[in-house]
Structures are given as C-alpha cells and as structure tokens.
Amino acid sequence: MPDPHKLSPVERIKTASDGLRGTLKESLTDDITGAIKEDDQSVIKFHGMYQQDDRDRRQERSEKKLEWLYSFMIRLRLPGGFITAEQWKGLHHIAGEHSTGVIKITTRQTIQLHGIIKSDIKPTLKSFDTFHLDSIAACGDVNRNVTCSAHPKQSKVHEEVFAYADQISTMALPRTRAFYEIWLDKEPLTNKEEEKDPLYENRYLPRKFKIAIAIPPNNDVDVLSNDCGLIAIIENDKLIGFNITAGGGLGTTHGNSSTYPRLGTMLGFCEAGEKTLKVVYEIITVQRDFGNRSDRKLSRLKYTIDNMGIEAFKKEVESRCGFAFETPRPYAFTERKDYFGWNVNHEGKWYYTVFVESGRITDNENGSLKTALYEIALTGKANFRFTCNQNIIVSDIQDRDRDEISGLLEKHGVIATTSGSSAMRKNSIACVAFNTCPLALAEAQRYLPTLITKIEPLLARHELSDDEISIRMTGCPNGCGRPTLAEIGLIGTAYGKYNLHLGGDRNGLRLNVKYKENLEEADILRELDVLLGSYSKEREIGESFGDYTSRKKIVQHV
Amino acid sequence: MIPETTYNTLQELIKTSTMEEIIWINGYLNGLVSGAVHAKLPDATGNGHLKINGSLVNGNGHLPNGNALPVAVKKMTIAYGTETGNSKKLALQFSASAKKEKLSVKCVALEQYRLEDLDREDHFFLIISTHGEGEPPETAKKFIQHIEGYRGRLDKVQFSVLALGDSSYPLYCKTGEDVDQRLFDLGAKRVVPLVKCDVDFEEAAAGWYRAIASHVSNAGNVNNVGNPEVLGQALANPAVSGQVVGSSQESLAIAAVPKKSGKKNYEGRITKTINLNDRGSLKETYHIEIVTDEALDYEPGDSIAIIPSNNEDLVNHIINKAGADANEVITSGKYTGTVKELLLNKLNICHLLTSTVKKYADLSGYQFAEKRMDLVDLLRLYPLKNNVVFVQVLGILNPIAPRLYSVSSAVTAGDHEVHITVSRHKFQTEDEEKFGLCSSFLGDLPVNSKVIFYIHRNRSFKLPSSEKDIIMVGPGTGIAPFRSFLVERDLKGDLGRNWLFFGEQHFQSDFLYQTEIQQYLQTGVLHKVSLAFSRDQQEKIYVQHRMLEQGDELYKWLTNGAVFYVAGTKDPMSIDVEKTLLRIIAKHGQKTEEEAIAFLDQMKKEERYHKDVY
Ligand code: SRM
Ligand SMILES: Cc1cc2nc3c(=O)[nH]c(=O)nc-3n(C[C@H](O)[C@H](O)[C@H](O)COP(=O)(O)OP(=O)(O)OC[C@H]3O[C@@H](n4cnc5c(N)ncnc54)[C@H](O)[C@@H]3O)c2cc1C
Ligand SMILES: Cc1cc2nc3c(=O)[nH]c(=O)nc-3n(C[C@H](O)[C@H](O)[C@H](O)COP(=O)(O)O)c2cc1C
Ligand code: SF4
C-alpha cells in the first residue's frame, strides 16, 4: 500500500503544471516523436484528450524500428449530450479530416474521435471551436461530462432539467485559460489572478468526478454509478428539486480486493435552483479536501465516503452548504432504456432514436449511418442527442419535416438496422477496449457484436428473442460500459477471456456478482445456454433474467 | 660520380647563393651542356649517375635537362579527377614520392585546375576514375568539357593518363580512355601509355608512376619520349601485372590484369531483411543485415557493391521464346557457363546500352533507332532471322553492373557483419511503372540467401577527428552512412557534436530508423535532429527548408569548424542542399555570392564538405 502521506506522482504534475499548461507547447513542437512528454500525458487529459497508440500495430512497428503508432483521442464536453445540426456538420468533417473517421458515442453521452496525430490536434480543436465545441475537462481529475436523461418525451420539464447539466458543467469547469492558449493560440493572460480557481485550487481533484441527472422513471443515465447523482423530482409537471446521491463508481482492479464497485448512497432531497448547485459544488469540495491523494486506485469519492462514514460525509457537505438535506422524495425507476424508433413529445416534436451498435457511427455493411446523419444535418431540420447507451436521437423535428427525415433514415438503412436488431443487441453496451484503449485486457466493441450473433440462436431456442436482457462487455474491470450494472456482465481478464457476472437488475439499481471466471467463448455460450434455458422455464411472470438469477441464488449478493 | 670535395664545393656555392643566383647558374650550366656556352665539360663516363643531395638522377651520360639541381626547371603536374577519393589518394602519394625524388611537382584537383595553364604544361599526368555509366567524376566534368571543346593544340605538352575503374562495369575505365584519346588528338605527346586499373589498383598504379617518374627524370633526353624500352623497363617491375596490349605508340595501353588476389569478393548470408516503411507508405526501404565468415574490412562511409541476378521468370521466358537450350555451355566475354546461368547471373539483359543495341541491330540485320531497351523487347520487336543464333546475341551482352549501397553499420575490428539500407527503386517508363533490378533483387531475397559483394571504399566520405562537429544531411536512404557514422562516433566516444537532417514523405510511415535516432538523441550522441516530412502538410517541405530555418545555427557550426556531409539522391536533393548551403553562408556570413562560393571552396579544400550522392 502506498504511504498515505506520500502524494501520488500525478499530484505533483498537477500542482506543477502552471494551470494545466505543463510543457505541452514544447511537446507539440517536438517532431522527433508522435508522443508527448510523460508528464504532459497526464496534463493533456484535463484538456479532454488521451495519448494512445494502435495496440494492434505495436510489435510490427517495433520491428520496423518505428515508434508505436501514437495518436490522440479527443472527447468532447457535451453536457446532456446535445448538439445542433450545424455542429454535426462540423463534427462530420472534422472526423473525416483528422481522425479515423468513426464518430464514437460514449457511455456518457458524448463523442470521441480516435487516431488524431499530434500535429492535427490543434487544427482539430480550432475547427471544433468554430462550432462552439470544446473538450475542456472531458477527462482528467475534474468533473467530467455531466449526463442527463436523454429522452425529451419523458416530461414537460425536460428542458428545465436538461439546463442543469449545462449549469453544473459550467460551474465545475476549471478556471485556467490554458486550453485557449495552447490549442487555440489565444493571448496568454496578463493577470494570472483571473484564473485563480477556488474550486480546484492548483491541485484539482484526487480523481475523476462524475455527475448524472436522471428523470424517473427512466434510469437511462445509470445515475447510481456516478460520484454524484441527481434524481429529478417532478410534481404536477413542475421540477421541485432533486434527490441527491453520492459515492457511485464501478471500477475495480483485478486482484486488488480493496477496490469494489459501489452504487451511490441517497443523501436526501434538495430544492431546485441555487441550493442544488451549492450541494453539488460542496460535494466536490469535500472530495477535493478529503479524497485520497496517495493511491489513485482508492481515490474516488466512493472510497472517501466509506472512509469517512456516510453520516460524517453528509454532515461535512451540509455544514459547507449551510443547510441540510431534506428527506428524499419518493420516486421510482421502472426502466433504463432508449425508446428506439419514432416518438413525439408534449409539444408535438418528433424524435427518432437510432440504435448504434457500440456507439460507432460509421458507414458499413449494415448501412450508411454516418452519411444519413450528415444528410439530415444538411437539411438543418433536426438536432442530435446522444444517450448513455451509446445511441443517438435525431430530435426536435417538426411534424412537417418528419417524412423527409424518415426518408433519409430509410434510404441509408438506418431504420432497417434499428428495427431489425434483436432485443438483446439493442440492450447491449461494449466499451472501446482494443485497439486504442491502453488498459484493455480483452476485446469489447470489436467482439461483442459477433458474440451476440452467437447468443441469438440460443435466445431463439429458449423463446427469449424479444426479452430485453441487458448484456454489457468491457475489456477490463474499469467498467466503462458499466458491466456490473447489467444482467449479463462480461468483464475481460485476458485476451479472449472474460468473467461472467450475473444477478444485476434491469434498471441499474442492483450490482451484479461474479459467477464464473476466465471464460472463453465456448464456455460463455455453454453457460448462457443452460442459464437461459432454465430462466425461460422457471421465471415468474414479468421476471427479468437478472432478477431470476438473483432470486435463484445462482450468484450470492453480499 | 664527382669527388666529395667537388660536391662539397657545389653545396657551399648553393648555400651561399640567392635563389636568383641559383637560377642564373642553372641557366648557365644548361647552356653549357647544350653547347651554347663554351666551357670545359666534365667527362661523361658511361652510365654514371649524378648524385645530388642524396637523390639519384639517371644521367645516361648527360645531365638531365634542368632537373639536376635543387630547383627543377621542367615541371610536372599530377592532376586528379575523383569521386570517391581513390584517384586523389594516388595523386597525393605520387606527388610525395616525386618530391622525395626532387622532382618539381604540382598536385592539383581537376576542379581546381586553371584550364588556361594546360597548353603551357611540360608534363601533365592525369589520374582519373570512371563513374555512373561510364561517366567522368562530377569534379572532372568542367575539365573534360574544356578539352572537348578546345580549339588550340597541345603540341608542347607531354602527358600520360592513369585510369581508375572497375572491370565489373561494362564501360571499364571509359573516362580515362576518352581523356587519353582526346589529349593525344590535340597533339599532346603520350609519354607513357594509358594504364587502366581495376579496383585493386595499387600495384598497377605504382608501375605507372615509376614510368612517369623515370620519364621526367630523363626528360632532357628527347629520345626517351615514349621510348617503349624505357617504359618496358619501368613497367616490367614484377609487382605490376601490367600487360602491354598494343605496341604502336598511339595504342600502347597497359591493362592491369586482375591478379590472383584480385578484388576481394566476400560471400555473405542475409540474416535479416526488414521493410522499414510502415503500411500505407509509397516507399519500400529495406534494412538488410549480412553476415560473413570472413572478417570484413570497411569503414563508415564506404559502400558495398553487389551484382544482382536477373529475374528468373524473365530469363526463362527469354530462353523459351528464343528456343534456346538452357543447359548449353557457352562463353560470353570472360564468362563461361550454361545459357541459363549466364543469363541469370552474369549478363545484363535490362536497359541495354545503345552500343549493345547497335550490335544487336548489326547482328540481326534490322534497321531501327538505336535506343536503350530491354533484351526481351529487342527479341520481341526484332526477332532473330537469317540463321543468327541466340548464343551470338549472348556474345554481345555486357556483364551485369554492380550496384553500390552505402554501409549503414559500423564495424569494429574483427566484425563479420554489414548492414545496408536499400530503397526499392521505382521508375516510370513510357508505358509502365518498373522496379530497379538490384534494389528489387535485394528486397526480395529471402533470409539466409547468399550474396556476393565487395567493398567500395569512399576515401572522401570519412569521419573527421574526434573533436570535430559534423552536420549530416541524409534524407531517404541518405541516412545509411550516417547510421554508420553515429554507431562509430558513439562507440569511440567522439567529442564533436552531431547534427542530423533527415527527410522522407511521411512521419508516420517513413521515418527510417526512428527509434534508433530517438535513442541517440536521448543518450546525447545526437545533439540536434531536424526533420522534413514532405507530404505531411500542404506545401512540400524538404531538408533544405529545414536547413534554411536553422541557417543561423548552421552557419555558426560551420564557422566553428563543423564538417558538412550530404548523402542520398544526387538530383535534385544534393544540388538543392548545396544551393541552400551557399544561401546560408551568404546570408548569415554577410557575404556576396562569390564570397560564399569561395567559403565553400575553402571548406572543400579543408575536407569539410563531403558528398555521397547517387
Ligand atoms: C469511451 C468510454 C467507454 C465507451 O465505450 O463509451 C470510456 C473509455 C475509457 N475509459 Fe472509462 N470510459 C467511459 C465511461 C466510463 C464509465 C461509465 C460511466 O461513467 O458511466 C466508467 C465506470 C464508472 C466509474 O467511473 O466508476 C468508467 C471507468 C473508467 C476507469 C475506472 C475508474 C475508477 O475510478 O475505477 C478508468 C481507468 C482510470 O480512470 O484509471 C477508465 C478509463 C478509460 C480510458 C480513458 C482508458 C485510459 O484511462 O487510458 C478509456 C478510453 C478508451 C478509448 O480508447 O476510447 N474508465 N469509464 C466512456 C467515456 C465516457 C465519457 O464520455 O466520459
Ligand atoms: C556511392 C553510392 C551509394 C549508394 N548508396 C545507396 C544506398 O545506401 N541505398 C540505396 O538504396 N541506394 C544506394 N545507391 C544507389 C544504388 O546503387 C542503385 O543505383 C539503386 O539501388 C538503383 O539500382 P537498381 O538496380 O534497383 O535500378 P536499375 O535497374 O539499375 O535502374 C536504374 C535506372 O535505370 C533506368 N532503367 C533501368 N531499367 C530500365 C528500363 N527497363 N527501361 C527504362 N529505364 C530503365 C531507369 O532510369 C532507372 O531509374 C548508391 C549509389 C552510389 C553510387
Ligand atoms: C557509382 C559508380 C559507378 C561506377 N561506374 C564505373 C564504370 O562505368 N566504369 C568503370 O570502369 N568503373 C566504374 N566505377 C568504379 C570506379 O571508377 C572505381 O571505384 C574507382 O576506383 C573510383 O575512383 P575514385 O575514388 O577516384 O573516384 C564506378 C564506381 C561507382 C561508385
Ligand atoms: S473498460 Fe477497460 S478496456 Fe474498456 S474502455 Fe474502459 S478502460 Fe478500456
């Protein structure tokens, strides 16, 4: 265990970074390598980017006496996952020009572009800037992209709730102007006082920090997996406030028993407006001041809370706020899903939710989704919203434009894919993993689609083809695809091997538990065949697969 | 032959005289000998030697005309035209010997030679090599143009040419032959016949030197000019395996017959071939490692010469079309073997020289424009007729020429390994894109294949002493010799700073030896690396652009004594680099164009500007 008084190396990098500038400018002009300096690799995350390399190519490049194929992944900051048609056009071209071309929707409602080489970072960010898009704090030890229920049909107050995502995101942005100086060539500040940061000081947070806003009854954002969760309380079509949770987080490390997934704990109700913002702000400051800064494996808020005790933590937040939480208001999550296909909201505007397998927007043999979205953007008659299930909603369409948009979706095979995919496929999530994720132990998004193709016949045999069983796969136990909140969780342990987790519920309210370790494909299929068979025969009416495996004590919850 | 007392008196006289007085005395004695001045001459006693200052002068009963005294009057010039330093090395070596023998000698590089001096030369001796496809060395081009266009006569000039070459090339010692002929045609007297020497030139060259030295020593004796007997004596030294192949004065030429030791061929085995370019690149550059049983003796800056084999499918195709017997044993030139073996490994069938095409036209009885062509096309377009048989065609083919590849490894004594960096050469003909013969041959050779090669020394592309800074401009395969330089400087712990300019098309796919270069930079062996990737941005950026950007610094290095090297393609790269260097010198040294050129010339004189370009 690291010495609790000794700061982790990243802490030094942060405080020495001169407002997250580091030596990025030097790193960028160093043309001998496609990489940046090691310290800058930590700093650049705060600007929404990761240095990566194509892991498929490592060995071959080394033999050729070439360095690894370094490139950068850029993650946009898109609170609530909303972008306009105009912005989509920009995004489309930027992706084509500087990245692999695939626009990847993440599990936190934003998009990532991969494969951007060092010299293209600035042009990319400058182009984004012209469309009022940025990647500030999309990664790093700060508050990340704030997610929010994506489906406007949910409630009349959707827009009002949605606005909180933006406000919180802005409130918790680092004050430094480094992003503008380094990437957009803006003049450096003459008065550094202007960027003094009362929230982050010069140390930022001990670790990443995530906030989500859910509008019951849909838990599409998986609110309990966040460091801070806001559950909108709506009475008589009016937003009155939020039930606030804290301490969610899913990542674990294989073989490190001090790490564990944890669902957010309910703190209480807080009325809408300034008070909500204040509570969120102070939860962040408590984590800033109490979080573990020596061991990054144990520094998320979930561990801070468990160390302090929930009551002590709550007291600390309340005392910083100057007011107390009220008793949580009743709410119920009865679903966690995207409403695929056409839907209409209270104003009569239309929405089409597209199923995007693993969130990868591209043109392929299943249709030309990327072109379809671009052509829709060209009409200027729709906006776009991303969901936390890696899907996209073509949204805000006037009644008179619906046929035109529908025609474009039809023409490019989008509707066929969305309506033709199986229930399990549409309820699947896979993280990025290979070839870009440096932490991946096994494949995920490149593999889950074929695995599902092999599970589908089993489902058919057991007459479960329409059952919306949630299946999630990640390449490692960090949990980017929230696999511990799935009915079938597959967590990579080594290339081609996965732990099978069972017993989670369908709505993201109960963690699953490891059932079997290190399964290869054949084992997975064999296990699932048996489990699905008995589920099909023995389930109670309306009982989900997750609830069934839990009730049958196929796995033991602790 | 003179009594010691007389000799001492003479020495005393010389010591106490001024230069003008000695010249006067010299003239006086000269006149005396020729009978213009009447005085009593000493007795000529047989073939006694006049011993002056310890050096022997072949008297032949006469005092050599003007050469007998410390201040020689008849002068000799040894000029050299070199590309890779061999001719220069010989010229310097012979000049030093001549000086020791108290001959008055001026040694000069052809590019420095004052052309207007030519018709005033007494003895003009030229050492010149052949490069390219029978072309003169770059540095000799001006001189050759001059004599080719020369309108006057060179009747008073006595000359001889030593031609350096490599008998593996079809146009063996072509430049030497041409110059020899031209000087002769202009009326100059060929006092020693042309001597051609192969890559093991030392002994044949030494024989030539003895011949010219002996001629100059005897220069007073007009009868000795071109006297075959004298030549015979000088050249008959057993060390010279020279052969008199002609006997008339005009065509007397001595070919150095390869001796048993011959040029040193090594047999190596390819142990590794890596295409250094990544997927998606337009280039293919092979790093090839070759291991030998015998210890190798090369230095960074040298190249190895490889004779490729022809494409076997093509050879089979030709044999089939010609209806020839692949196994028939025949002789073509110096080779004897089966038809297949000669076509595959010995005879050039690609891009035949016009002279060969002409021979084919004569042989086959067709009339057509004689332009360079592949054998397969010749046979297709102008099929053999009138009983001309295919083996006759084989008789007109030249040997496959060797290709040079700069050594990219460094050798510490006793090493058995050499690396080369070969770029698959692509070129466009009228109707298709083609690949170069040798570069493809090498790139495609599987691991464990045998390769035969010999070492080509480049004496003018060598590392300077330890403390000197060096600037290396080596885009593309130009990196090869510098990889070798860096290993060597690293191993030796040289103190000078090292600055590398490298360029290619794309950073991601074409950065040859990237990880090695990064490591040298990290460990401080390389002090600066400037990179130009031409196609990573809209406008093309090449190494010369990077030089210009760094002009200030570069000029500082130069004024600080840095040695400048450029390697890789000749045209346009090395030309642009040179132009840019001149611009930098002019700009940062605040010099006029002429002053900049003079600065560069001075660098060349100080051996601080070197090229290994092709
Ligand atoms: C893109 C995304 C997965 C996807 O396929 O959609 C993703 C991708 C990565 N995650 Fe994640 N995470 C993503 C959502 C999540 C989630 C889910 C969520 O937040 O709802 C989790 C679990 C929740 C949580 O935070 O506990 C998650 C937990 C992690 C962890 C473990 C953190 C922990 O404290 O336990 C890491 C590793 C780390 O931070 O050291 C990580 C790290 C990474 C990195 C950046 C790998 C790295 O650190 O170098 C992955 C980049 C892969 C690539 O090549 O793109 N990612 N990551 C998601 C981007 C979300 C976003 O837009 O911000
Ligand atoms: C000192 C020195 C060092 C060198 N070092 C290196 C090195 O380190 N690395 C390296 O890669 N190279 C090096 N070279 C170049 C190398 O020697 C070869 O010239 C090169 O590899 C091309 O040879 P090739 O046999 O592949 O091409 P060739 O087949 O010899 O073709 C050469 C040219 O001949 C003409 N030609 C040939 N066939 C035809 C045809 N059928 N029709 C029309 N035209 C034709 C074309 O113009 C073509 O460009 C060096 C050269 C020298 C002199
Ligand atoms: C690229 C190249 C081409 C050559 N072409 C010929 C040639 O056509 N004929 C020939 O006789 N020798 C040829 N040679 C051999 C050289 O003349 C020989 O190596 C000579 O010793 C070089 O002398 P130098 O160092 O003074 O230039 C060639 C050498 C090189 C490097
Ligand atoms: S879960 Fe692991 S493998 Fe997948 S993206 Fe996250 S860190 Fe990478």
Short mmCIF file of N, CA, C and O in Angstrom, two decimals, chain A residues 30-35 54 56-57 60-72 115-120, chain B residues 272 274-279 287 289 483 507-518 521 529-531 533 546:
data_model
loop_
_atom_site.label_atom_id
_atom_site.label_comp_id
_atom_site.label_asym_id
_atom_site.label_seq_id
_atom_site.Cartn_x
_atom_site.Cartn_y
_atom_site.Cartn_z
N ASP A 30 7.86 19.09 -30.62
CA ASP A 30 8.91 18.09 -30.70
C ASP A 30 8.57 17.10 -31.81
O ASP A 30 7.77 16.19 -31.62
N ASP A 31 9.21 17.28 -32.97
CA ASP A 31 8.77 16.48 -34.12
C ASP A 31 9.48 15.14 -34.26
O ASP A 31 9.28 14.42 -35.23
N ILE A 32 10.29 14.79 -33.29
CA ILE A 32 11.00 13.52 -33.38
C ILE A 32 10.09 12.36 -32.98
O ILE A 32 10.34 11.21 -33.28
N THR A 33 9.01 12.69 -32.29
CA THR A 33 8.10 11.65 -31.82
C THR A 33 6.65 12.08 -31.98
O THR A 33 6.34 13.27 -31.93
N GLY A 34 5.79 11.08 -32.16
CA GLY A 34 4.37 11.36 -32.22
C GLY A 34 3.76 11.42 -30.84
O GLY A 34 2.57 11.68 -30.67
N ALA A 35 4.59 11.16 -29.83
CA ALA A 35 4.10 11.16 -28.46
C ALA A 35 4.37 12.52 -27.82
O ALA A 35 5.03 13.37 -28.40
N ASP A 54 -1.90 2.57 -31.43
CA ASP A 54 -2.62 1.46 -32.03
C ASP A 54 -1.99 0.17 -31.53
O ASP A 54 -0.92 -0.23 -31.97
N ASP A 56 -2.74 -2.83 -31.97
CA ASP A 56 -2.60 -3.91 -32.95
C ASP A 56 -1.26 -3.82 -33.67
O ASP A 56 -0.80 -4.80 -34.23
N ARG A 57 -0.67 -2.64 -33.68
CA ARG A 57 0.49 -2.42 -34.53
C ARG A 57 1.80 -2.36 -33.76
O ARG A 57 2.84 -2.09 -34.35
N GLU A 60 4.74 -4.97 -34.83
CA GLU A 60 5.20 -4.77 -36.20
C GLU A 60 5.99 -3.47 -36.32
O GLU A 60 7.04 -3.43 -36.97
N ARG A 61 5.50 -2.42 -35.69
CA ARG A 61 6.20 -1.13 -35.75
C ARG A 61 7.56 -1.23 -35.06
O ARG A 61 8.53 -0.68 -35.55
N SER A 62 7.61 -1.92 -33.95
CA SER A 62 8.89 -2.04 -33.25
C SER A 62 9.91 -2.73 -34.13
O SER A 62 11.07 -2.35 -34.19
N GLU A 63 9.46 -3.77 -34.83
CA GLU A 63 10.39 -4.47 -35.72
C GLU A 63 10.89 -3.56 -36.82
O GLU A 63 12.03 -3.67 -37.27
N LYS A 64 10.05 -2.66 -37.25
CA LYS A 64 10.44 -1.73 -38.32
C LYS A 64 11.27 -0.56 -37.79
O LYS A 64 11.52 0.39 -38.50
N LYS A 65 11.62 -0.61 -36.55
CA LYS A 65 12.38 0.46 -35.91
C LYS A 65 11.60 1.78 -35.92
O LYS A 65 12.17 2.87 -35.95
N LEU A 66 10.30 1.62 -35.95
CA LEU A 66 9.43 2.80 -35.84
C LEU A 66 8.84 2.81 -34.44
O LEU A 66 8.62 1.75 -33.86
N GLU A 67 8.61 3.99 -33.91
CA GLU A 67 7.98 4.03 -32.60
C GLU A 67 6.53 3.55 -32.73
O GLU A 67 6.01 3.40 -33.83
N TRP A 68 5.89 3.33 -31.60
CA TRP A 68 4.49 2.91 -31.65
C TRP A 68 3.69 3.98 -32.38
O TRP A 68 4.08 5.15 -32.43
N LEU A 69 2.56 3.54 -32.91
CA LEU A 69 1.74 4.45 -33.71
C LEU A 69 0.89 5.31 -32.77
O LEU A 69 -0.25 5.02 -32.49
N TYR A 70 1.52 6.38 -32.30
CA TYR A 70 0.84 7.23 -31.33
C TYR A 70 -0.20 8.11 -32.01
O TYR A 70 0.00 8.60 -33.11
N SER A 71 -1.30 8.29 -31.30
CA SER A 71 -2.28 9.26 -31.76
C SER A 71 -3.07 9.67 -30.53
O SER A 71 -2.83 9.17 -29.43
N PHE A 72 -3.98 10.57 -30.74
CA PHE A 72 -4.73 11.10 -29.60
C PHE A 72 -6.22 10.87 -29.79
O PHE A 72 -6.72 10.89 -30.91
N GLY A 115 -7.45 8.46 -33.11
CA GLY A 115 -6.45 8.43 -34.18
C GLY A 115 -6.00 9.79 -34.67
O GLY A 115 -5.55 9.92 -35.80
N ILE A 116 -6.13 10.81 -33.83
CA ILE A 116 -5.69 12.14 -34.26
C ILE A 116 -4.20 12.28 -33.95
O ILE A 116 -3.79 12.15 -32.80
N ILE A 117 -3.41 12.53 -34.98
CA ILE A 117 -1.97 12.61 -34.73
C ILE A 117 -1.63 13.97 -34.11
O ILE A 117 -2.37 14.93 -34.24
N LYS A 118 -0.49 13.98 -33.48
CA LYS A 118 -0.11 15.14 -32.66
C LYS A 118 -0.27 16.46 -33.40
O LYS A 118 -0.84 17.41 -32.88
N SER A 119 0.23 16.50 -34.62
CA SER A 119 0.20 17.77 -35.34
C SER A 119 -1.21 18.16 -35.77
O SER A 119 -1.45 19.28 -36.18
N ASP A 120 -2.14 17.22 -35.69
CA ASP A 120 -3.52 17.55 -36.07
C ASP A 120 -4.38 17.96 -34.88
O ASP A 120 -5.54 18.33 -35.05
N LYS B 272 18.81 -10.87 -41.95
CA LYS B 272 17.60 -10.13 -41.60
C LYS B 272 17.25 -9.16 -42.73
O LYS B 272 18.15 -8.51 -43.26
N ILE B 274 14.32 -6.17 -43.23
CA ILE B 274 13.14 -5.50 -42.67
C ILE B 274 12.73 -4.38 -43.60
O ILE B 274 13.56 -3.55 -43.96
N ASN B 275 11.47 -4.36 -43.97
CA ASN B 275 10.99 -3.17 -44.68
C ASN B 275 10.73 -2.10 -43.63
O ASN B 275 9.83 -2.23 -42.80
N LEU B 276 11.54 -1.06 -43.66
CA LEU B 276 11.45 -0.05 -42.61
C LEU B 276 10.21 0.83 -42.74
O LEU B 276 9.82 1.50 -41.80
N ASN B 277 9.62 0.86 -43.91
CA ASN B 277 8.44 1.70 -44.09
C ASN B 277 7.21 0.99 -43.57
O ASN B 277 7.09 -0.23 -43.70
N ASP B 278 6.30 1.76 -43.03
CA ASP B 278 5.09 1.15 -42.47
C ASP B 278 4.06 0.94 -43.57
O ASP B 278 4.20 1.47 -44.67
N ARG B 279 3.03 0.21 -43.21
CA ARG B 279 1.91 0.02 -44.14
C ARG B 279 1.45 1.37 -44.64
O ARG B 279 1.48 2.35 -43.90
N HIS B 287 16.08 -2.62 -44.68
CA HIS B 287 17.27 -2.71 -43.85
C HIS B 287 17.72 -4.16 -43.97
O HIS B 287 16.98 -5.08 -43.62
N GLU B 289 20.66 -7.05 -43.23
CA GLU B 289 21.84 -7.41 -42.46
C GLU B 289 22.50 -8.63 -43.09
O GLU B 289 21.83 -9.61 -43.37
N ARG B 483 23.95 6.44 -40.21
CA ARG B 483 23.69 5.44 -39.17
C ARG B 483 25.04 4.83 -38.78
O ARG B 483 25.34 4.64 -37.60
N PHE B 507 5.92 11.26 -41.78
CA PHE B 507 6.45 10.98 -40.44
C PHE B 507 6.05 9.58 -39.97
O PHE B 507 6.87 8.82 -39.49
N GLN B 508 4.77 9.28 -40.12
CA GLN B 508 4.28 8.03 -39.51
C GLN B 508 4.84 6.78 -40.17
O GLN B 508 5.12 5.81 -39.50
N SER B 509 4.99 6.82 -41.48
CA SER B 509 5.35 5.58 -42.15
C SER B 509 6.79 5.54 -42.66
O SER B 509 7.30 4.48 -42.97
N ASP B 510 7.44 6.68 -42.75
CA ASP B 510 8.72 6.71 -43.47
C ASP B 510 9.91 7.22 -42.65
O ASP B 510 10.94 7.55 -43.23
N PHE B 511 9.76 7.30 -41.36
CA PHE B 511 10.85 7.82 -40.54
C PHE B 511 11.85 6.67 -40.33
O PHE B 511 11.78 5.94 -39.34
N LEU B 512 12.79 6.52 -41.27
CA LEU B 512 13.71 5.38 -41.23
C LEU B 512 14.55 5.41 -39.95
O LEU B 512 15.07 6.45 -39.58
N TYR B 513 14.66 4.29 -39.31
CA TYR B 513 15.47 4.14 -38.09
C TYR B 513 15.02 5.09 -36.97
O TYR B 513 15.83 5.57 -36.18
N GLN B 514 13.73 5.39 -36.93
CA GLN B 514 13.23 6.37 -35.96
C GLN B 514 13.63 6.06 -34.52
O GLN B 514 14.16 6.92 -33.83
N THR B 515 13.40 4.83 -34.10
CA THR B 515 13.65 4.55 -32.67
C THR B 515 15.15 4.64 -32.36
O THR B 515 15.53 5.05 -31.26
N GLU B 516 15.98 4.31 -33.33
CA GLU B 516 17.42 4.44 -33.09
C GLU B 516 17.81 5.91 -32.98
O GLU B 516 18.59 6.30 -32.11
N ILE B 517 17.25 6.70 -33.86
CA ILE B 517 17.57 8.13 -33.84
C ILE B 517 17.09 8.76 -32.52
O ILE B 517 17.79 9.56 -31.90
N GLN B 518 15.90 8.35 -32.10
CA GLN B 518 15.39 8.85 -30.82
C GLN B 518 16.34 8.50 -29.68
O GLN B 518 16.61 9.31 -28.80
N LEU B 521 19.40 10.57 -29.66
CA LEU B 521 19.10 11.92 -29.17
C LEU B 521 19.02 11.91 -27.65
O LEU B 521 19.55 12.79 -26.97
N VAL B 529 18.45 17.09 -34.22
CA VAL B 529 17.86 16.39 -35.35
C VAL B 529 16.84 17.32 -35.98
O VAL B 529 15.98 17.86 -35.29
N SER B 530 16.97 17.54 -37.26
CA SER B 530 16.00 18.38 -37.96
C SER B 530 15.31 17.54 -39.01
O SER B 530 15.97 16.89 -39.82
N LEU B 531 14.00 17.55 -38.97
CA LEU B 531 13.24 16.63 -39.80
C LEU B 531 12.37 17.34 -40.81
O LEU B 531 11.78 18.38 -40.51
N PHE B 533 9.30 16.21 -43.36
CA PHE B 533 8.44 15.22 -44.00
C PHE B 533 7.63 15.93 -45.06
O PHE B 533 6.76 16.75 -44.76
N ARG B 546 14.52 22.99 -43.95
CA ARG B 546 14.89 22.95 -42.53
C ARG B 546 16.26 23.58 -42.32
O ARG B 546 16.50 24.25 -41.32
#
